[in-house]
Amino acid sequence: MAPVKKPQSSYLLFCNEKRKQIMNKNPGIRIGDIQKIISVQWKELKPEEKEVYVQLAAKDKARYQQELLDNPLVNDEPTAEKRTVCDSNACIYPLRRVRKILQSDPDVGKVSKDALIAIAKASELFAQFLGTKSYEQALYRNKRQIKASDVTRTIQTTASLDWLREDFPDVKPIQALAAIENKAKKDKKALPDTASFFKPRTTGETIEQIPE
C-alpha cells in the first residue's frame, strides 16, 4: 500500500501555484531565480492574502490525518532496516565534502541531512558500478590495473553512461596521435645529421683536390 502523502505548508502551496506562472512568463529562467522571485512575492503578500494559503494548508493537514486514520496499516515511518541504509555512518564519502560539491552550484540552496546521505550513497554506488565495469575492461587487456583509458572505454561502450560521453571522448584518436608523434621522433633520431654536410669551412682549410 502506498504511503499517505504528507501535508504541505502554506508556503509550499504558494510556491506550487506561482512556479508555473513564473516559468510561463520567463522561458528558460533558472530554478534558483524562480525561487528568489517566489520568496519576494511571498514576503510582499498582505496578511489576508497569506491567510488563504494558511487555510489551504490546514485543510491539507486535516486530509493527511484523516487518511492515516482510514489506513492504519500504512507505516509512514521508515523501518529499522531502512534507517540503517540511510545512516550517515554507512557512508564512505564525507558528507561535508558532498555538501560542498552540491552547493558549488548556485541554484542549489540548503540540503537536508537525509538528502545529503542519499546523494552520498548514490554516488558511492555509481563509483562502484563504474569501477567494476572499468576493471572488466582492464581484464580484457589482460591487465589488473585500471587505467584512464579503461574508464573512458567503459563510458563509451555502456548505454547507461551515454550522458558522460561528451566529457569523456573516446581515447582512440588521442592514442593514435601519440603513436604518430612517437614514430616521428624515432624516425628523426634515425636520420643522419645533414647539418655537417653544409658546415662552413674555417680559415686556412683547403678543399681536397680530386685527381684527374
Tab-separated table of N, CA, C and O in Angstrom, residues 119-208:
chain	number	residue	atom	x	y	z
A	119	ILE	N	22.279	11.182	-1.470
A	119	ILE	CA	23.139	11.547	-2.605
A	119	ILE	C	24.524	10.925	-2.446
A	119	ILE	O	25.108	10.425	-3.415
A	120	ALA	N	25.054	10.953	-1.227
A	120	ALA	CA	26.374	10.362	-0.981
A	120	ALA	C	26.357	8.863	-1.261
A	120	ALA	O	27.274	8.322	-1.890
A	121	LYS	N	25.293	8.195	-0.811
A	121	LYS	CA	25.195	6.750	-1.023
A	121	LYS	C	25.042	6.429	-2.509
A	121	LYS	O	25.655	5.478	-3.018
A	122	ALA	N	24.237	7.232	-3.210
A	122	ALA	CA	24.060	7.022	-4.651
A	122	ALA	C	25.380	7.235	-5.391
A	122	ALA	O	25.697	6.509	-6.341
A	123	SER	N	26.159	8.214	-4.948
A	123	SER	CA	27.463	8.476	-5.573
A	123	SER	C	28.412	7.302	-5.361
A	123	SER	O	29.173	6.930	-6.263
A	124	GLU	N	28.361	6.721	-4.170
A	124	GLU	CA	29.210	5.563	-3.885
A	124	GLU	C	28.830	4.373	-4.766
A	124	GLU	O	29.709	3.676	-5.301
A	125	LEU	N	27.535	4.155	-4.922
A	125	LEU	CA	27.081	3.044	-5.759
A	125	LEU	C	27.466	3.266	-7.221
A	125	LEU	O	27.835	2.325	-7.931
A	126	PHE	N	27.396	4.531	-7.660
A	126	PHE	CA	27.796	4.841	-9.034
A	126	PHE	C	29.290	4.591	-9.231
A	126	PHE	O	29.715	4.013	-10.241
A	127	ALA	N	30.098	5.024	-8.260
A	127	ALA	CA	31.544	4.814	-8.355
A	127	ALA	C	31.875	3.324	-8.365
A	127	ALA	O	32.767	2.874	-9.099
A	128	GLN	N	31.140	2.556	-7.563
A	128	GLN	CA	31.357	1.109	-7.528
A	128	GLN	C	31.009	0.478	-8.877
A	128	GLN	O	31.742	-0.381	-9.389
A	129	PHE	N	29.904	0.915	-9.452
A	129	PHE	CA	29.481	0.391	-10.753
A	129	PHE	C	30.510	0.724	-11.835
A	129	PHE	O	30.929	-0.142	-12.609
A	130	LEU	N	30.942	1.991	-11.867
A	130	LEU	CA	31.908	2.415	-12.878
A	130	LEU	C	33.247	1.705	-12.683
A	130	LEU	O	33.899	1.310	-13.657
A	131	GLY	N	33.643	1.524	-11.436
A	131	GLY	CA	34.896	0.832	-11.164
A	131	GLY	C	34.857	-0.624	-11.592
A	131	GLY	O	35.823	-1.144	-12.164
A	132	THR	N	33.731	-1.284	-11.328
A	132	THR	CA	33.593	-2.690	-11.715
A	132	THR	C	33.647	-2.854	-13.228
A	132	THR	O	34.343	-3.732	-13.755
A	133	LYS	N	32.922	-1.994	-13.933
A	133	LYS	CA	32.909	-2.059	-15.395
A	133	LYS	C	34.284	-1.729	-15.981
A	133	LYS	O	34.716	-2.343	-16.966
A	134	SER	N	34.969	-0.777	-15.381
A	134	SER	CA	36.302	-0.407	-15.866
A	134	SER	C	37.303	-1.534	-15.618
A	134	SER	O	38.211	-1.765	-16.430
A	135	TYR	N	37.128	-2.240	-14.512
A	135	TYR	CA	38.011	-3.375	-14.217
A	135	TYR	C	37.814	-4.488	-15.243
A	135	TYR	O	38.772	-5.165	-15.636
A	136	GLU	N	36.582	-4.650	-15.687
A	136	GLU	CA	36.316	-5.639	-16.734
A	136	GLU	C	37.049	-5.265	-18.023
A	136	GLU	O	37.554	-6.141	-18.738
A	137	GLN	N	37.114	-3.965	-18.311
A	137	GLN	CA	37.865	-3.510	-19.480
A	137	GLN	C	39.356	-3.810	-19.311
A	137	GLN	O	40.036	-4.205	-20.267
A	138	ALA	N	39.861	-3.634	-18.093
A	138	ALA	CA	41.278	-3.921	-17.838
A	138	ALA	C	41.567	-5.413	-18.006
A	138	ALA	O	42.597	-5.798	-18.580
A	139	LEU	N	40.674	-6.255	-17.517
A	139	LEU	CA	40.852	-7.700	-17.668
A	139	LEU	C	40.831	-8.108	-19.133
A	139	LEU	O	41.516	-9.051	-19.538
A	140	TYR	N	40.059	-7.386	-19.926
A	140	TYR	CA	40.010	-7.663	-21.361
A	140	TYR	C	41.381	-7.424	-21.995
A	140	TYR	O	41.748	-8.070	-22.980
A	141	ARG	N	42.151	-6.507	-21.415
A	141	ARG	CA	43.514	-6.240	-21.889
A	141	ARG	C	44.532	-7.134	-21.179
A	141	ARG	O	45.736	-6.920	-21.294
A	142	ASN	N	44.038	-8.096	-20.404
A	142	ASN	CA	44.903	-8.976	-19.613
A	142	ASN	C	45.708	-8.190	-18.580
A	142	ASN	O	46.866	-8.514	-18.289
A	143	LYS	N	45.094	-7.146	-18.038
A	143	LYS	CA	45.721	-6.333	-17.006
A	143	LYS	C	44.813	-6.297	-15.782
A	143	LYS	O	43.606	-6.482	-15.880
A	144	ARG	N	45.432	-6.049	-14.640
A	144	ARG	CA	44.660	-5.936	-13.406
A	144	ARG	C	44.621	-4.502	-12.883
A	144	ARG	O	43.968	-4.228	-11.885
A	145	GLN	N	45.312	-3.628	-13.540
A	145	GLN	CA	45.326	-2.219	-13.141
A	145	GLN	C	44.383	-1.417	-14.030
A	145	GLN	O	44.456	-1.492	-15.255
A	146	ILE	N	43.488	-0.666	-13.403
A	146	ILE	CA	42.548	0.164	-14.156
A	146	ILE	C	43.253	1.446	-14.578
A	146	ILE	O	43.840	2.143	-13.752
A	147	LYS	N	43.183	1.745	-15.863
A	147	LYS	CA	43.753	2.975	-16.390
A	147	LYS	C	42.635	3.910	-16.842
A	147	LYS	O	41.482	3.502	-16.963
A	148	ALA	N	43.023	5.157	-17.101
A	148	ALA	CA	42.029	6.142	-17.542
A	148	ALA	C	41.352	5.696	-18.831
A	148	ALA	O	40.161	5.939	-19.043
A	149	SER	N	42.105	5.028	-19.689
A	149	SER	CA	41.530	4.555	-20.950
A	149	SER	C	40.447	3.511	-20.711
A	149	SER	O	39.480	3.424	-21.472
A	150	ASP	N	40.586	2.719	-19.638
A	150	ASP	CA	39.563	1.725	-19.312
A	150	ASP	C	38.264	2.407	-18.882
A	150	ASP	O	37.171	1.974	-19.258
A	151	VAL	N	38.406	3.469	-18.098
A	151	VAL	CA	37.221	4.217	-17.658
A	151	VAL	C	36.535	4.865	-18.853
A	151	VAL	O	35.312	4.796	-19.007
A	152	THR	N	37.345	5.484	-19.714
A	152	THR	CA	36.780	6.146	-20.893
A	152	THR	C	36.088	5.148	-21.808
A	152	THR	O	34.992	5.399	-22.306
A	153	ARG	N	36.738	4.009	-22.028
A	153	ARG	CA	36.150	2.989	-22.895
A	153	ARG	C	34.851	2.447	-22.307
A	153	ARG	O	33.899	2.162	-23.035
A	154	THR	N	34.800	2.324	-20.989
A	154	THR	CA	33.575	1.871	-20.323
A	154	THR	C	32.434	2.851	-20.574
A	154	THR	O	31.308	2.454	-20.889
A	155	ILE	N	32.730	4.135	-20.444
A	155	ILE	CA	31.707	5.165	-20.659
A	155	ILE	C	31.236	5.156	-22.110
A	155	ILE	O	30.046	5.306	-22.397
A	156	GLN	N	32.175	4.947	-23.034
A	156	GLN	CA	31.831	4.978	-24.451
A	156	GLN	C	31.041	3.752	-24.899
A	156	GLN	O	30.331	3.798	-25.898
A	157	THR	N	31.143	2.651	-24.158
A	157	THR	CA	30.506	1.403	-24.592
A	157	THR	C	29.331	0.978	-23.713
A	157	THR	O	28.711	-0.046	-23.988
A	158	THR	N	29.029	1.745	-22.676
A	158	THR	CA	27.922	1.404	-21.781
A	158	THR	C	26.760	2.357	-22.029
A	158	THR	O	26.916	3.575	-21.882
A	159	ALA	N	25.620	1.806	-22.402
A	159	ALA	CA	24.469	2.639	-22.787
A	159	ALA	C	24.002	3.535	-21.646
A	159	ALA	O	23.640	4.690	-21.865
A	160	SER	N	24.019	3.023	-20.427
A	160	SER	CA	23.520	3.805	-19.296
A	160	SER	C	24.439	4.958	-18.915
A	160	SER	O	24.073	5.802	-18.100
A	161	LEU	N	25.627	5.009	-19.513
A	161	LEU	CA	26.582	6.083	-19.212
A	161	LEU	C	26.739	7.053	-20.379
A	161	LEU	O	27.698	7.827	-20.419
A	162	ASP	N	25.788	7.020	-21.313
A	162	ASP	CA	25.919	7.863	-22.505
A	162	ASP	C	25.907	9.352	-22.174
A	162	ASP	O	26.423	10.165	-22.934
A	163	TRP	N	25.362	9.731	-21.022
A	163	TRP	CA	25.314	11.140	-20.637
A	163	TRP	C	26.689	11.683	-20.251
A	163	TRP	O	26.865	12.892	-20.097
A	164	LEU	N	27.678	10.799	-20.134
A	164	LEU	CA	29.032	11.225	-19.787
A	164	LEU	C	29.963	11.278	-20.999
A	164	LEU	O	31.115	11.701	-20.870
A	165	ARG	N	29.482	10.849	-22.150
A	165	ARG	CA	30.378	10.659	-23.291
A	165	ARG	C	30.989	11.955	-23.803
A	165	ARG	O	32.116	11.957	-24.289
A	166	GLU	N	30.260	13.053	-23.708
A	166	GLU	CA	30.819	14.322	-24.183
A	166	GLU	C	31.998	14.765	-23.323
A	166	GLU	O	32.932	15.401	-23.812
A	167	ASP	N	31.955	14.439	-22.037
A	167	ASP	CA	33.041	14.823	-21.133
A	167	ASP	C	34.201	13.836	-21.166
A	167	ASP	O	35.299	14.153	-20.699
A	168	PHE	N	33.950	12.641	-21.700
A	168	PHE	CA	34.992	11.619	-21.777
A	168	PHE	C	35.045	11.074	-23.205
A	168	PHE	O	34.534	9.991	-23.476
A	169	PRO	N	35.636	11.832	-24.132
A	169	PRO	CA	35.700	11.371	-25.524
A	169	PRO	C	36.522	10.108	-25.655
A	169	PRO	O	37.345	9.787	-24.789
A	170	ASP	N	36.300	9.403	-26.756
A	170	ASP	CA	36.999	8.137	-26.984
A	170	ASP	C	38.500	8.365	-27.015
A	170	ASP	O	38.985	9.376	-27.511
A	171	VAL	N	39.239	7.388	-26.494
A	171	VAL	CA	40.694	7.539	-26.390
A	171	VAL	C	41.408	7.142	-27.671
A	171	VAL	O	42.603	7.374	-27.806
A	172	LYS	N	40.719	6.558	-28.630
A	172	LYS	CA	41.380	6.090	-29.849
A	172	LYS	C	42.106	7.207	-30.589
A	172	LYS	O	43.274	7.059	-30.931
A	173	PRO	N	41.449	8.347	-30.869
A	173	PRO	CA	42.155	9.406	-31.589
A	173	PRO	C	43.377	9.915	-30.842
A	173	PRO	O	44.405	10.203	-31.436
A	174	ILE	N	43.289	10.018	-29.520
A	174	ILE	CA	44.409	10.509	-28.726
A	174	ILE	C	45.570	9.531	-28.782
A	174	ILE	O	46.728	9.908	-28.958
A	175	GLN	N	45.265	8.238	-28.641
A	175	GLN	CA	46.313	7.234	-28.685
A	175	GLN	C	46.952	7.175	-30.068
A	175	GLN	O	48.164	7.017	-30.197
A	176	ALA	N	46.134	7.308	-31.103
A	176	ALA	CA	46.665	7.270	-32.464
A	176	ALA	C	47.601	8.447	-32.711
A	176	ALA	O	48.666	8.299	-33.314
A	177	LEU	N	47.211	9.621	-32.227
A	177	LEU	CA	48.050	10.805	-32.393
A	177	LEU	C	49.368	10.644	-31.645
A	177	LEU	O	50.438	11.000	-32.154
A	178	ALA	N	49.298	10.095	-30.442
A	178	ALA	CA	50.517	9.880	-29.659
A	178	ALA	C	51.442	8.889	-30.355
A	178	ALA	O	52.667	9.060	-30.361
A	179	ALA	N	50.864	7.845	-30.961
A	179	ALA	CA	51.678	6.852	-31.668
A	179	ALA	C	52.378	7.478	-32.869
A	179	ALA	O	53.549	7.191	-33.149
A	180	ILE	N	51.669	8.359	-33.579
A	180	ILE	CA	52.262	9.029	-34.739
A	180	ILE	C	53.410	9.933	-34.306
A	180	ILE	O	54.475	9.970	-34.934
A	181	GLU	N	53.207	10.658	-33.209
A	181	GLU	CA	54.253	11.556	-32.719
A	181	GLU	C	55.486	10.774	-32.269
A	181	GLU	O	56.620	11.176	-32.540
A	182	ASN	N	55.266	9.648	-31.587
A	182	ASN	CA	56.396	8.825	-31.141
A	182	ASN	C	57.167	8.255	-32.325
A	182	ASN	O	58.397	8.202	-32.317
A	183	LYS	N	56.439	7.834	-33.356
A	183	LYS	CA	57.092	7.285	-34.542
A	183	LYS	C	57.913	8.358	-35.251
A	183	LYS	O	59.022	8.111	-35.728
A	184	ALA	N	57.357	9.574	-35.296
A	184	ALA	CA	58.077	10.670	-35.945
A	184	ALA	C	59.375	10.987	-35.206
A	184	ALA	O	60.408	11.270	-35.819
A	185	LYS	N	59.321	10.929	-33.866
A	185	LYS	CA	60.521	11.191	-33.076
A	185	LYS	C	61.587	10.128	-33.322
A	185	LYS	O	62.773	10.426	-33.446
A	186	LYS	N	61.164	8.859	-33.401
A	186	LYS	CA	62.118	7.776	-33.649
A	186	LYS	C	62.739	7.904	-35.035
A	186	LYS	O	63.945	7.711	-35.212
A	187	ASP	N	61.908	8.229	-36.025
A	187	ASP	CA	62.418	8.385	-37.389
A	187	ASP	C	63.407	9.539	-37.472
A	187	ASP	O	64.403	9.482	-38.193
A	188	LYS	N	63.149	10.589	-36.718
A	188	LYS	CA	64.034	11.750	-36.736
A	188	LYS	C	65.398	11.397	-36.159
A	188	LYS	O	66.440	11.837	-36.648
A	189	LYS	N	65.395	10.574	-35.100
A	189	LYS	CA	66.656	10.162	-34.494
A	189	LYS	C	67.441	9.241	-35.427
A	189	LYS	O	68.662	9.222	-35.421
A	190	ALA	N	66.749	8.462	-36.233
A	190	ALA	CA	67.411	7.502	-37.114
A	190	ALA	C	68.080	8.176	-38.302
A	190	ALA	O	69.006	7.634	-38.896
A	191	LEU	N	67.648	9.366	-38.686
A	191	LEU	CA	68.217	10.063	-39.839
A	191	LEU	C	69.607	10.596	-39.507
A	191	LEU	O	69.868	11.010	-38.372
A	192	PRO	N	70.546	10.605	-40.497
A	192	PRO	CA	71.880	11.166	-40.249
A	192	PRO	C	71.809	12.669	-40.098
A	192	PRO	O	70.886	13.316	-40.575
A	193	ASP	N	72.797	13.195	-39.446
A	193	ASP	CA	72.859	14.636	-39.231
A	193	ASP	C	73.364	15.301	-40.511
A	193	ASP	O	74.558	15.259	-40.827
A	194	THR	N	72.456	15.887	-41.263
A	194	THR	CA	72.821	16.502	-42.546
A	194	THR	C	73.447	17.871	-42.362
A	194	THR	O	73.953	18.455	-43.319
A	195	ALA	N	73.429	18.381	-41.149
A	195	ALA	CA	73.988	19.717	-40.933
A	195	ALA	C	75.488	19.741	-41.207
A	195	ALA	O	76.044	20.749	-41.638
A	196	SER	N	76.174	18.592	-40.980
A	196	SER	CA	77.623	18.552	-41.189
A	196	SER	C	77.990	18.660	-42.661
A	196	SER	O	79.105	19.035	-43.006
A	197	PHE	N	77.042	18.317	-43.554
A	197	PHE	CA	77.318	18.405	-44.983
A	197	PHE	C	77.498	19.852	-45.424
A	197	PHE	O	78.167	20.144	-46.405
A	198	PHE	N	76.847	20.739	-44.716
A	198	PHE	CA	76.858	22.141	-45.114
A	198	PHE	C	77.633	23.004	-44.131
A	198	PHE	O	77.433	24.200	-44.041
A	199	LYS	N	78.517	22.374	-43.370
A	199	LYS	CA	79.295	23.103	-42.386
A	199	LYS	C	80.277	24.024	-43.099
A	199	LYS	O	81.033	23.586	-43.975
A	200	PRO	N	80.306	25.302	-42.810
A	200	PRO	CA	81.225	26.235	-43.493
A	200	PRO	C	82.676	25.941	-43.147
A	200	PRO	O	82.982	25.489	-42.045
A	201	ARG	N	83.564	26.177	-44.127
A	201	ARG	CA	84.987	25.928	-43.913
A	201	ARG	C	85.584	27.012	-43.041
A	201	ARG	O	85.215	28.188	-43.129
A	202	THR	N	86.511	26.613	-42.223
A	202	THR	CA	87.212	27.578	-41.381
A	202	THR	C	88.380	28.170	-42.155
A	202	THR	O	88.776	27.655	-43.210
A	203	THR	N	88.960	29.221	-41.632
A	203	THR	CA	90.082	29.898	-42.296
A	203	THR	C	91.277	28.959	-42.412
A	203	THR	O	91.654	28.293	-41.440
A	204	GLY	N	91.857	28.888	-43.597
A	204	GLY	CA	93.027	28.042	-43.815
A	204	GLY	C	92.691	26.644	-44.253
A	204	GLY	O	93.576	25.859	-44.593
A	205	GLU	N	91.407	26.280	-44.207
A	205	GLU	CA	91.006	24.928	-44.610
A	205	GLU	C	90.969	24.860	-46.125
A	205	GLU	O	90.406	25.730	-46.790
A	206	THR	N	91.609	23.869	-46.697
A	206	THR	CA	91.672	23.723	-48.155
A	206	THR	C	90.751	22.625	-48.612
A	206	THR	O	90.437	21.702	-47.865
A	207	ILE	N	90.358	22.752	-49.848
A	207	ILE	CA	89.485	21.747	-50.433
A	207	ILE	C	90.359	20.667	-51.052
A	207	ILE	O	91.308	20.958	-51.782
A	208	GLU	N	90.065	19.456	-50.734
A	208	GLU	CA	90.846	18.340	-51.270
A	208	GLU	C	90.643	18.249	-52.773
A	208	GLU	O	89.518	18.275	-53.266
